[in-house]
PDB file of C-alpha atoms and ligand atoms in Angstrom:
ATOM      1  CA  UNK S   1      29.979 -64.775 -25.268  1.00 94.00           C
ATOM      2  CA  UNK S   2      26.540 -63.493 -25.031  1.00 96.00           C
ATOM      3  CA  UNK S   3      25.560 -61.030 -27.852  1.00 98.00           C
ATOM      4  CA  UNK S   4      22.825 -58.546 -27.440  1.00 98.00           C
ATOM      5  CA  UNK S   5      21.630 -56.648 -30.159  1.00 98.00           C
ATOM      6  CA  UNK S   6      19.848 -53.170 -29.950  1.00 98.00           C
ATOM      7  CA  UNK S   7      18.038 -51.129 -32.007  1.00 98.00           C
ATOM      8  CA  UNK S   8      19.594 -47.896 -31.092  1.00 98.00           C
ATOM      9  CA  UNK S   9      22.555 -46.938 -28.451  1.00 98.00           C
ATOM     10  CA  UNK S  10      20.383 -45.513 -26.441  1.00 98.00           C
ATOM     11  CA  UNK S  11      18.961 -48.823 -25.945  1.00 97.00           C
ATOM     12  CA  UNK S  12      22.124 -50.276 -24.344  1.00 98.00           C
ATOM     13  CA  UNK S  13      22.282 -47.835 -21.879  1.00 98.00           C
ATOM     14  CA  UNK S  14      19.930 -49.411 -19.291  1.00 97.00           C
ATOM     15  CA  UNK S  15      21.241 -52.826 -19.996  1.00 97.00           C
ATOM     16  CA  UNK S  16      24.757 -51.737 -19.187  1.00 98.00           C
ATOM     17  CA  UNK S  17      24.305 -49.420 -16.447  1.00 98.00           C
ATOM     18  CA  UNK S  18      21.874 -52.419 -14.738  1.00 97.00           C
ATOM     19  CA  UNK S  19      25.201 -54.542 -14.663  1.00 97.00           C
ATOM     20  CA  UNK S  20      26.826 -51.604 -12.166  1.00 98.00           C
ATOM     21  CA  UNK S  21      23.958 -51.303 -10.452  1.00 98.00           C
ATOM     22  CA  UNK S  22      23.983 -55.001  -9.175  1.00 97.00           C
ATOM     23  CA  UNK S  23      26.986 -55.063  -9.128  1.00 98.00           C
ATOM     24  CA  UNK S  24      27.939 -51.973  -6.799  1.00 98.00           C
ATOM     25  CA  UNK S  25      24.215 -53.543  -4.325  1.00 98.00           C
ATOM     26  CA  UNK S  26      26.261 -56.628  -4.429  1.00 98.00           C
ATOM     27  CA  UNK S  27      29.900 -55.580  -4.007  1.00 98.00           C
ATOM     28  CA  UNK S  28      30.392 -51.763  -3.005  1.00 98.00           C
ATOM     29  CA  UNK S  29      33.937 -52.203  -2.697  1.00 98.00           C
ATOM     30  CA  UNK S  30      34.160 -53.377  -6.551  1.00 98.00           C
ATOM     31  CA  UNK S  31      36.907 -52.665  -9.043  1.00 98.00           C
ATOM     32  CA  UNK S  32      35.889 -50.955 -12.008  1.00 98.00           C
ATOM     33  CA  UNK S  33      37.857 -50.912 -15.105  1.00 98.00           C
ATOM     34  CA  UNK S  34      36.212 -47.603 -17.121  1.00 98.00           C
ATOM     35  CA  UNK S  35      37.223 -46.448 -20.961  1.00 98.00           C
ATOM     36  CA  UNK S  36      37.345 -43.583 -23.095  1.00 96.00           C
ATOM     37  CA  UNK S  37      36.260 -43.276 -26.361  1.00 93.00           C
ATOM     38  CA  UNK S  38      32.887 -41.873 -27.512  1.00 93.00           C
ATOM     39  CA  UNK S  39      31.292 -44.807 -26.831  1.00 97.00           C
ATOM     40  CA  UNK S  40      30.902 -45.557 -22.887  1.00 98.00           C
ATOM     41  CA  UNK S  41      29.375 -41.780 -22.382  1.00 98.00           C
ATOM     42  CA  UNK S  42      25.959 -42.489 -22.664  1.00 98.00           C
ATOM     43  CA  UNK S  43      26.492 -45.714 -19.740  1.00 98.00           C
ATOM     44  CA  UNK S  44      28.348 -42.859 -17.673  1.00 98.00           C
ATOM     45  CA  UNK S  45      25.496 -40.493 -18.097  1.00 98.00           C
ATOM     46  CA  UNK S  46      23.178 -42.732 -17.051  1.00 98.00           C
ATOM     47  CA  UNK S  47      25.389 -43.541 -14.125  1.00 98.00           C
ATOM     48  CA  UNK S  48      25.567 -40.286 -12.575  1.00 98.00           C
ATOM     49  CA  UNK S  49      21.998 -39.682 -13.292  1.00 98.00           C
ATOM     50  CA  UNK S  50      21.414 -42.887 -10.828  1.00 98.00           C
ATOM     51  CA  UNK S  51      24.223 -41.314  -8.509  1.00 98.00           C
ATOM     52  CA  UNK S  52      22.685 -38.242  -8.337  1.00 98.00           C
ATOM     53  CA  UNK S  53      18.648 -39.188  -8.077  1.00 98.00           C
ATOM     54  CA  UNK S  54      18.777 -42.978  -6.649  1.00 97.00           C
ATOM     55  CA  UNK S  55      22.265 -42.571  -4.460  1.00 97.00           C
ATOM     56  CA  UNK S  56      24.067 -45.512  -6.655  1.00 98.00           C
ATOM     57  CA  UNK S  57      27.181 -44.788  -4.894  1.00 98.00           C
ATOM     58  CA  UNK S  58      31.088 -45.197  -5.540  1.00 98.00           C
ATOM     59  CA  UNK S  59      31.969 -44.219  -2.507  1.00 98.00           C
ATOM     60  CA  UNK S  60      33.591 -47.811  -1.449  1.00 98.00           C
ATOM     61  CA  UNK S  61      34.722 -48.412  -5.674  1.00 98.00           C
ATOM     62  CA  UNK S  62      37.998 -48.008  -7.303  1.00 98.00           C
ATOM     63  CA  UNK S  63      38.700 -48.017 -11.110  1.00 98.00           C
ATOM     64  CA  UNK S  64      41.433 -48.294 -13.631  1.00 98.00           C
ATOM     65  CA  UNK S  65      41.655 -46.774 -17.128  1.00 98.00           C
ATOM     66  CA  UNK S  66      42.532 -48.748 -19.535  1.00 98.00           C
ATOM     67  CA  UNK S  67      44.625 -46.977 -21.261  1.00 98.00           C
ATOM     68  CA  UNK S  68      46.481 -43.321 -21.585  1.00 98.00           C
ATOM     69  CA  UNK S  69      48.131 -41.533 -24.075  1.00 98.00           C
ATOM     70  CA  UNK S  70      52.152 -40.529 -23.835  1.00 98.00           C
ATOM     71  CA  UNK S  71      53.330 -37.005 -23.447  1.00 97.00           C
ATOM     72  CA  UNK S  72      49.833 -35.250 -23.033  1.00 97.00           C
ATOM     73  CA  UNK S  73      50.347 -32.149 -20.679  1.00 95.00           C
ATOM     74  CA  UNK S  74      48.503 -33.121 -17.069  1.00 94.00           C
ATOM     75  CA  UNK S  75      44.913 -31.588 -17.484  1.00 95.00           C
ATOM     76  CA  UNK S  76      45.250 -31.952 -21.735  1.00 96.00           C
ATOM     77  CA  UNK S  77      41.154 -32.017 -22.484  1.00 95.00           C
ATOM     78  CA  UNK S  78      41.793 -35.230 -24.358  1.00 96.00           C
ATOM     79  CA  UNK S  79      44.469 -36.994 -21.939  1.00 97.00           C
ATOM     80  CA  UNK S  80      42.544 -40.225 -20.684  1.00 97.00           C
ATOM     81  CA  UNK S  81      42.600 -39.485 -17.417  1.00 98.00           C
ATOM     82  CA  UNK S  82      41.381 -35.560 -17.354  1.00 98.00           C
ATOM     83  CA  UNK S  83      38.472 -37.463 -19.792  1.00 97.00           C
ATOM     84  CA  UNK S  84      37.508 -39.819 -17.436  1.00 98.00           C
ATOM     85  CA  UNK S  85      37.363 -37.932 -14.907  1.00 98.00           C
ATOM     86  CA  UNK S  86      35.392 -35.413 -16.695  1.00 98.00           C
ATOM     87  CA  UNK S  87      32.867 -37.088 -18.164  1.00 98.00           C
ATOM     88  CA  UNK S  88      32.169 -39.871 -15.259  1.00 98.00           C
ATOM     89  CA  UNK S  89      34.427 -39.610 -12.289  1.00 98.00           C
ATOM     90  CA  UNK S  90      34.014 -36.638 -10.856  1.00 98.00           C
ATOM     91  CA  UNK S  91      30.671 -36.448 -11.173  1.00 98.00           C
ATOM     92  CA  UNK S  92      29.923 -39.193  -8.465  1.00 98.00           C
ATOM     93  CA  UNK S  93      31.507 -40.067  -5.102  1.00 98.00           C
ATOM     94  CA  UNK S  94      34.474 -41.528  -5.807  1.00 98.00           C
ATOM     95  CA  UNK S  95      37.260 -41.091  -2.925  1.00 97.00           C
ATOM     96  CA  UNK S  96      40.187 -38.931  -4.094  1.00 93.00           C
ATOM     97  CA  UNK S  97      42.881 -41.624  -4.858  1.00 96.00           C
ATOM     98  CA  UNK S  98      40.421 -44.208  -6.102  1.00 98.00           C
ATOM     99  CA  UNK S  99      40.721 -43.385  -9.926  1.00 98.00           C
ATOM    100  CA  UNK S 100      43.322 -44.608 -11.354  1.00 98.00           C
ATOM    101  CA  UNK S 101      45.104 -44.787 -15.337  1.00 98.00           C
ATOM    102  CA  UNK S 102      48.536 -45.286 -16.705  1.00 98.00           C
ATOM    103  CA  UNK S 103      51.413 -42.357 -16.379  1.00 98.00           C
ATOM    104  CA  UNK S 104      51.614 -41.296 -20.021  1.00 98.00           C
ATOM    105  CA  UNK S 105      54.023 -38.864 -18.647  1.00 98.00           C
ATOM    106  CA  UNK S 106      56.388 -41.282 -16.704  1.00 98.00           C
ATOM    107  CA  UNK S 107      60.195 -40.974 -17.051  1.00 97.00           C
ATOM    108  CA  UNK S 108      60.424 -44.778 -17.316  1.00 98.00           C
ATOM    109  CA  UNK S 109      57.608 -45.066 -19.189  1.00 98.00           C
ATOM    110  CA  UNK S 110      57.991 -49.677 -19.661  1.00 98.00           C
ATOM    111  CA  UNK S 111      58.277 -49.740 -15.277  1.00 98.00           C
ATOM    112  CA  UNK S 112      55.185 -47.836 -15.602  1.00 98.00           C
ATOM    113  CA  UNK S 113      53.447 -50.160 -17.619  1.00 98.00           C
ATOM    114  CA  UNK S 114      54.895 -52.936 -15.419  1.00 98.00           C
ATOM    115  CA  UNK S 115      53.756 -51.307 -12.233  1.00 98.00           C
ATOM    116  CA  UNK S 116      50.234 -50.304 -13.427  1.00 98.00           C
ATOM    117  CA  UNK S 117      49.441 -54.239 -14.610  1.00 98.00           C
ATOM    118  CA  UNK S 118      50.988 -54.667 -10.670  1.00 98.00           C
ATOM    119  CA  UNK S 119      48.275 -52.993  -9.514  1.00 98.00           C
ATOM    120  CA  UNK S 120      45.615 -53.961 -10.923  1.00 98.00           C
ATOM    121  CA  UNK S 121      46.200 -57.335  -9.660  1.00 98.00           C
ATOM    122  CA  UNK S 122      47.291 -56.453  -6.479  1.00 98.00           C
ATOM    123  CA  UNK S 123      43.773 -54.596  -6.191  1.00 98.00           C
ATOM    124  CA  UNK S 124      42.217 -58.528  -6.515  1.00 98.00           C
ATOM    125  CA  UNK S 125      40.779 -57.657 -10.163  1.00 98.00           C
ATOM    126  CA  UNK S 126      38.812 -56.080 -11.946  1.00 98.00           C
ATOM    127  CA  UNK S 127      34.820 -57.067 -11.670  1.00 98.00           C
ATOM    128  CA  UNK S 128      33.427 -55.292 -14.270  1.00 98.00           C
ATOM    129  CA  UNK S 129      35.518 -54.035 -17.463  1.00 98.00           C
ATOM    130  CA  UNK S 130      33.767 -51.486 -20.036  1.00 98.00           C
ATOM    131  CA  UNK S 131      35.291 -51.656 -23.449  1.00 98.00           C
ATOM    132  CA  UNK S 132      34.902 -50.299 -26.707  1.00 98.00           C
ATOM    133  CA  UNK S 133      36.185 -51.595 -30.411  1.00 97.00           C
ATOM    134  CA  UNK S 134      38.227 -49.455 -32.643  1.00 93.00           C
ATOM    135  CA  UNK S 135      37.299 -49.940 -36.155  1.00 91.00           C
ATOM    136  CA  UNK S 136      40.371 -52.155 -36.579  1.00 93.00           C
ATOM    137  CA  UNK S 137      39.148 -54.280 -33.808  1.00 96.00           C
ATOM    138  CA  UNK S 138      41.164 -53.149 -31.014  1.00 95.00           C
ATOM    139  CA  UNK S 139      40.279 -52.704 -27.283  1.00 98.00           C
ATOM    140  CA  UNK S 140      42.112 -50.257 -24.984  1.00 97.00           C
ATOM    141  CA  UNK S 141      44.881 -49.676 -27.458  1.00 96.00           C
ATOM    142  CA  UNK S 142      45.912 -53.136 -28.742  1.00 97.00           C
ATOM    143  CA  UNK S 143      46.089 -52.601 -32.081  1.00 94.00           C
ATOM    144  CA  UNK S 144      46.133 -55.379 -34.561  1.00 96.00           C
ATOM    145  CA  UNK S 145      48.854 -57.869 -34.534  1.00 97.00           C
ATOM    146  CA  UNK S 146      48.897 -57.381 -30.202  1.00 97.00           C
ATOM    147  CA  UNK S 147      49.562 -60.515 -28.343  1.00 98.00           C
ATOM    148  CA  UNK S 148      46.812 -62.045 -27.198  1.00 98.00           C
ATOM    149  CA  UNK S 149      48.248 -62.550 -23.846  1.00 98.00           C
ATOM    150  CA  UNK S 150      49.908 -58.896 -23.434  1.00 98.00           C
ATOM    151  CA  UNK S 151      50.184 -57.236 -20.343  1.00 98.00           C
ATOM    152  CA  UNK S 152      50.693 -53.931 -19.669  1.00 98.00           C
ATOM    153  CA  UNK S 153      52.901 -51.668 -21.819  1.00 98.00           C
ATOM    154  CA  UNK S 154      54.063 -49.288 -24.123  1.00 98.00           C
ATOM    155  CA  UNK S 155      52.412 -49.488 -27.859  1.00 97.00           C
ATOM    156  CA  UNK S 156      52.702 -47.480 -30.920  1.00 96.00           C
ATOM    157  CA  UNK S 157      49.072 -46.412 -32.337  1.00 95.00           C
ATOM    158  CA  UNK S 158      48.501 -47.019 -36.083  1.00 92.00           C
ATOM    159  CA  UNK S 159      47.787 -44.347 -38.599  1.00 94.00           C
ATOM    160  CA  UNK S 160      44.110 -45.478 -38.585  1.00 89.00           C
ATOM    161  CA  UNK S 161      43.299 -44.953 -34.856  1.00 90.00           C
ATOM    162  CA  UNK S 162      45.480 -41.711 -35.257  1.00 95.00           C
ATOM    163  CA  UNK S 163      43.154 -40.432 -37.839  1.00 93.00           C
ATOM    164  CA  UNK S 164      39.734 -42.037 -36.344  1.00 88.00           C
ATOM    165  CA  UNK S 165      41.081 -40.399 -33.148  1.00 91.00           C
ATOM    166  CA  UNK S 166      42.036 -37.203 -35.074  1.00 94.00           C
ATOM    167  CA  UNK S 167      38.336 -35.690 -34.505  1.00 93.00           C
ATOM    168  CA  UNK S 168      39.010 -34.801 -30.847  1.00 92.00           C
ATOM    169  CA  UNK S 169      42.369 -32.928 -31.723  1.00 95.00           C
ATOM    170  CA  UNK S 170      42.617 -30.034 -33.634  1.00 94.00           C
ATOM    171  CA  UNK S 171      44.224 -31.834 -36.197  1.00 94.00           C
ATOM    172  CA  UNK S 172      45.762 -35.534 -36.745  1.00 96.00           C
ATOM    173  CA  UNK S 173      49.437 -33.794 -36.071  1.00 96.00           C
ATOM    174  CA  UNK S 174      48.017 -33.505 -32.315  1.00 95.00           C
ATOM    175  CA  UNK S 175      47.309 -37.494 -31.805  1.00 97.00           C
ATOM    176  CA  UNK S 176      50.229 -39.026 -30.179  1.00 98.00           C
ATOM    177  CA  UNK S 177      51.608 -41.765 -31.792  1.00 97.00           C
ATOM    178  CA  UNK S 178      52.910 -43.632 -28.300  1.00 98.00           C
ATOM    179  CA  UNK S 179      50.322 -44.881 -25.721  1.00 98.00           C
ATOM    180  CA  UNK S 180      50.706 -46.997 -22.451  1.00 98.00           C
ATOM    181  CA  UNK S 181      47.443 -49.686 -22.919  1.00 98.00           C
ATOM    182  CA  UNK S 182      46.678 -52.724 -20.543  1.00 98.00           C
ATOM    183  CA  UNK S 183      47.126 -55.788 -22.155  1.00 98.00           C
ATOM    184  CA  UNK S 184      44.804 -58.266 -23.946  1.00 98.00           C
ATOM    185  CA  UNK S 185      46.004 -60.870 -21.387  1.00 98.00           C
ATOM    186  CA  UNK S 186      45.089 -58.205 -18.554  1.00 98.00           C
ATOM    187  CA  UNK S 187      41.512 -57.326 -20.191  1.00 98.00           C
ATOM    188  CA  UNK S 188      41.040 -61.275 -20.222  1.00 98.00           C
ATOM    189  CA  UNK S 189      41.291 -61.135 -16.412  1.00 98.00           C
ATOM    190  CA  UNK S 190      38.415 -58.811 -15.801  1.00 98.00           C
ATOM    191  CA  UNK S 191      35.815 -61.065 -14.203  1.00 98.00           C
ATOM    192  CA  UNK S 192      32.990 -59.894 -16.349  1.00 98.00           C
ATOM    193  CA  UNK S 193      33.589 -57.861 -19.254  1.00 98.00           C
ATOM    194  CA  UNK S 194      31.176 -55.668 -21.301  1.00 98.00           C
ATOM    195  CA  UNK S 195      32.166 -54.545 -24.966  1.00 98.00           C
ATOM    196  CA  UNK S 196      30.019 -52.005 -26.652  1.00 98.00           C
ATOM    197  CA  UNK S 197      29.967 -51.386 -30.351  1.00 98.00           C
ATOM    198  CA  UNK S 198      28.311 -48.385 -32.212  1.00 98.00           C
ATOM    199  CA  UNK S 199      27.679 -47.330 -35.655  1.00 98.00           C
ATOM    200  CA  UNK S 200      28.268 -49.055 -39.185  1.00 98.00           C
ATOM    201  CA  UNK S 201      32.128 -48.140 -39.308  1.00 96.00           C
ATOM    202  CA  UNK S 202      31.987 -51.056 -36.492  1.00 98.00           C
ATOM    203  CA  UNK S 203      30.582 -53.468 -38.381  1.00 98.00           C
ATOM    204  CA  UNK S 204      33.363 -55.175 -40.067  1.00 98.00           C
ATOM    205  CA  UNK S 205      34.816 -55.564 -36.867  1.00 98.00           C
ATOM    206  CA  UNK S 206      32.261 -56.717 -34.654  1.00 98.00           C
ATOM    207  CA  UNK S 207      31.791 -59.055 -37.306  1.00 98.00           C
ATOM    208  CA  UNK S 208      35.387 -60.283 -37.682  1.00 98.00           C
ATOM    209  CA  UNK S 209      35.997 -60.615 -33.643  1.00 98.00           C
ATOM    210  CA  UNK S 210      32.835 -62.013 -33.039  1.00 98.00           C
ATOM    211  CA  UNK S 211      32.303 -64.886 -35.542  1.00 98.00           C
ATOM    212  CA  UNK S 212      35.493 -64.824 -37.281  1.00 98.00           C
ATOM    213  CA  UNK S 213      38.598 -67.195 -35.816  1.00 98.00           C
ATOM    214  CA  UNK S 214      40.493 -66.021 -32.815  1.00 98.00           C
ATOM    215  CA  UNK S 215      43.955 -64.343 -34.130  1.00 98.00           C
ATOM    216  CA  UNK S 216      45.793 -60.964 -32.915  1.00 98.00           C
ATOM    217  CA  UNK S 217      44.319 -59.547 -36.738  1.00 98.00           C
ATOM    218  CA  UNK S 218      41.525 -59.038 -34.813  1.00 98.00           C
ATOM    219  CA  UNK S 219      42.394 -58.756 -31.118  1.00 98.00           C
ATOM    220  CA  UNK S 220      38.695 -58.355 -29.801  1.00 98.00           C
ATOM    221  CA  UNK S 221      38.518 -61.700 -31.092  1.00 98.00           C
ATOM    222  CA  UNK S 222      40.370 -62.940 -28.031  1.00 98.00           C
ATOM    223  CA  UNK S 223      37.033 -62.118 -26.248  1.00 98.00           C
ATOM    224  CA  UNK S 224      36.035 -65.208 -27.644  1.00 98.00           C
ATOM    225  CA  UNK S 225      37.874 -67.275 -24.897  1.00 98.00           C
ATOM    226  CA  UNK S 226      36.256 -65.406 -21.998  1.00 98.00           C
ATOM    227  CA  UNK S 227      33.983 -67.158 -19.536  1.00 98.00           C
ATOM    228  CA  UNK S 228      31.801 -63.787 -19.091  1.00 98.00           C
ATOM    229  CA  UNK S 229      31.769 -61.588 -21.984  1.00 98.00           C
ATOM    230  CA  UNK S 230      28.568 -59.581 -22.891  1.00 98.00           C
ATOM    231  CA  UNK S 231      28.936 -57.773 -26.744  1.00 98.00           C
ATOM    232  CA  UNK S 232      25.985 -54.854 -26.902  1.00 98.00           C
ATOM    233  CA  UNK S 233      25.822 -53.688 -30.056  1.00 98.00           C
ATOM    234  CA  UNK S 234      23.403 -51.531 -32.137  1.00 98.00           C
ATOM    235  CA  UNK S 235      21.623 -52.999 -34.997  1.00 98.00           C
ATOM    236  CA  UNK S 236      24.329 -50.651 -37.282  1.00 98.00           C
ATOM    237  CA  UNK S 237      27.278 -52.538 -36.127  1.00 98.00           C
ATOM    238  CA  UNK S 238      25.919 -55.778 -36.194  1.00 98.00           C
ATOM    239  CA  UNK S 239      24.558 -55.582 -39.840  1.00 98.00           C
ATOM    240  CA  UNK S 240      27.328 -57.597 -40.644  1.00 98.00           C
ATOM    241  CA  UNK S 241      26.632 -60.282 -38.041  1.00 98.00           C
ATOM    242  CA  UNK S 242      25.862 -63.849 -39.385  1.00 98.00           C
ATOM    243  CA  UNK S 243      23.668 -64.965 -36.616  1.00 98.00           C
ATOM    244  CA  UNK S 244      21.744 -61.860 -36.239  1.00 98.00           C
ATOM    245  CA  UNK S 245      18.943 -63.557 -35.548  1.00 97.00           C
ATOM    246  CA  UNK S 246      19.827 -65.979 -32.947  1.00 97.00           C
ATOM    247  CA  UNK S 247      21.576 -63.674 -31.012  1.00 97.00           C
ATOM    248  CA  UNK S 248      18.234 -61.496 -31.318  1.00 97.00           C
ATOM    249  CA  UNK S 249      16.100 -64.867 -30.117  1.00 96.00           C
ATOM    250  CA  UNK S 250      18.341 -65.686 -27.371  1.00 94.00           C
ATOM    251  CA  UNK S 251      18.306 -62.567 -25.978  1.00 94.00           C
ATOM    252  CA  UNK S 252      14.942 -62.050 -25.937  1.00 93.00           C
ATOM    253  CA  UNK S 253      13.778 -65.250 -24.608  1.00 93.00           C
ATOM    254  CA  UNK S 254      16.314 -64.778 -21.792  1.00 90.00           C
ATOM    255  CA  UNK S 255      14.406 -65.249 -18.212  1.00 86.00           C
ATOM    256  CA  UNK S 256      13.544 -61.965 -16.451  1.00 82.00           C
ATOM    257  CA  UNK S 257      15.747 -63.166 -13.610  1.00 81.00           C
ATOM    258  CA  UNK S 258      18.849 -63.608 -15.251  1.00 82.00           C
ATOM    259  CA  UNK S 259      20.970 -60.460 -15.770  1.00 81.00           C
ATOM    260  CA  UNK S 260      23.810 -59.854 -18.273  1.00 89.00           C
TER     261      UNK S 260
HETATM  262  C1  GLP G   1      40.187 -45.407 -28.548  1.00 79.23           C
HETATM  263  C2  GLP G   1      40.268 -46.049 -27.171  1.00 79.23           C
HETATM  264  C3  GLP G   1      39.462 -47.314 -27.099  1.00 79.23           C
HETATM  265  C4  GLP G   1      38.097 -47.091 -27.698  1.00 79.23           C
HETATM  266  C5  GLP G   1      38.227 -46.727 -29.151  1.00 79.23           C
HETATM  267  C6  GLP G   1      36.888 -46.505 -29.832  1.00 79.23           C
HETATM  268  O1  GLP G   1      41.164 -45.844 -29.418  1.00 79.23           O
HETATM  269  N1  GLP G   1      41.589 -46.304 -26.753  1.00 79.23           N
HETATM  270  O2  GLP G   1      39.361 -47.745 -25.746  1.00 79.23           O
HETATM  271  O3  GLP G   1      37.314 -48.255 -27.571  1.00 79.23           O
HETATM  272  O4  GLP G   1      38.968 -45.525 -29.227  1.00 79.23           O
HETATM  273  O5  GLP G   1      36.474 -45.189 -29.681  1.00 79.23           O
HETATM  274  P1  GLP G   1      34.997 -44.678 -29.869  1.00 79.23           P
HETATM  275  O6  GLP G   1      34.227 -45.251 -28.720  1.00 79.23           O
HETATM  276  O7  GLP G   1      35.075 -43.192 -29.806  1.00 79.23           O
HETATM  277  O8  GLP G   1      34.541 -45.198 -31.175  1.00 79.23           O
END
């Protein structure tokens, strides 16, 4: 796990967007897996800014959500998959078709699950995976006490992410409590995975999932077993970090050449 520490999220926005950059020279055809949260936005901003003035293109891409809430109207502002498209999506060339997320509003809402995790390996992978960390140290929405090797499937949220969440509702009574989230053990298949981590209510987390022992308490501590995981966090979110300044040397003795 390579940790890179910033001084501001600003900061991590080149760093990131540099990964899809070389990534989309290398592989235009590449599978994206793209999150919500507050998070990501400034990584998509910079994205479309490089679609728009230096033709980065999607035009060959696909890309799963990871996750979607259940029983948001189609088009609901904060459904995942009116988000994405809103803040990232639609403002490049992606082909109609090639954005995909979970069916929140599925009858059979576990074949769903089942058939989303389908295809996402029947797509060959995911290359790059964006995540965030909720301030209980979930990704997507694998809320403590998630099996480390989950797939796919239908989750209850708990009252914390309902109420950290509660700010883009007009009120907490408007979170849903039921959510369709890839698994832990279907984030661990990304082939390179990027988790970003904001702000001091972070901390405790990216402390605990980073340096702490691997255990579903903590399920971005599963990261840990990952062959390609870059953590970018801001210097509020790693205040807690024990090897601050390692991660700080490492990084900034790494060779020009070599890219996250
Ligand atoms: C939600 C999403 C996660 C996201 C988390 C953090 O619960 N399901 O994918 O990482 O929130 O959100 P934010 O980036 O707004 O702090």
């Amino acid at each position: 796990m390579e940790v890179v520490i910033v001084d501001t999220p600003t900061d991590a926005v080149p760093i990131v967007a540099d990964a899809y950059s070389k990534l989309l020279t290398e592989k235009p055809d590449a599978i994206l897996g793209l999150a919500t949260g507050s998070t990501p936005l400034g990584v998509y901003k910079e994205l479309i800014r490089r679609h728009k003035e230096q033709g980065l293109s999607f035009a060959q891409a696909r890309s799963f959500n990871l996750d979607e809430y259940v029983g948001l109207p189609e088009g609901h502002p904060e459904a995942y998959a009116t988000f994405i498209r809103r803040e990232f999506t639609d403002q490049v060339d992606f082909r109609p078709g090639a954005v995909k997320g979970p069916n929140g509003l599925a009858e059979d809402l576990l074949q769903a699950a089942i058939d989303y995790d389908n295809e996402i390996v029947d797509s060959g992978g995911i290359d790059l995976q964006i995540l965030g960390i909720g301030s209980d140290g979930h990704i997507a929405f694998n809320e403590p006490m998630s099996s480390l090797g989950s797939r796919t499937r239908l989750k209850t949220l708990t009252e914390q992410t309902r109420a950290d969440n509660a700010r883009f509702f007009d009120s907490i009574d408007g979170v849903p409590r039921l959510c369709l989230t890839q698994g832990i053990g279907t984030i661990m298949e990304a082939r390179h995975i990027v988790m970003l981590g904001f702000g001091e209510n972070k901390a405790d987390a990216v402390h605990a999932c980073i340096e702490g022992p691997i255990m579903a308490k903590w399920p971005a501590s599963a990261l840990q077993l990952h062959p390609h995981t870059t953590v970018v966090v801001d210097e509020a979110a790693a205040s807690r970090l024990e090897e601050h300044d390692y991660y700080k040397t490492t990084w900034s003795k790494k060779p020009d050449w070599q890219s996250i």
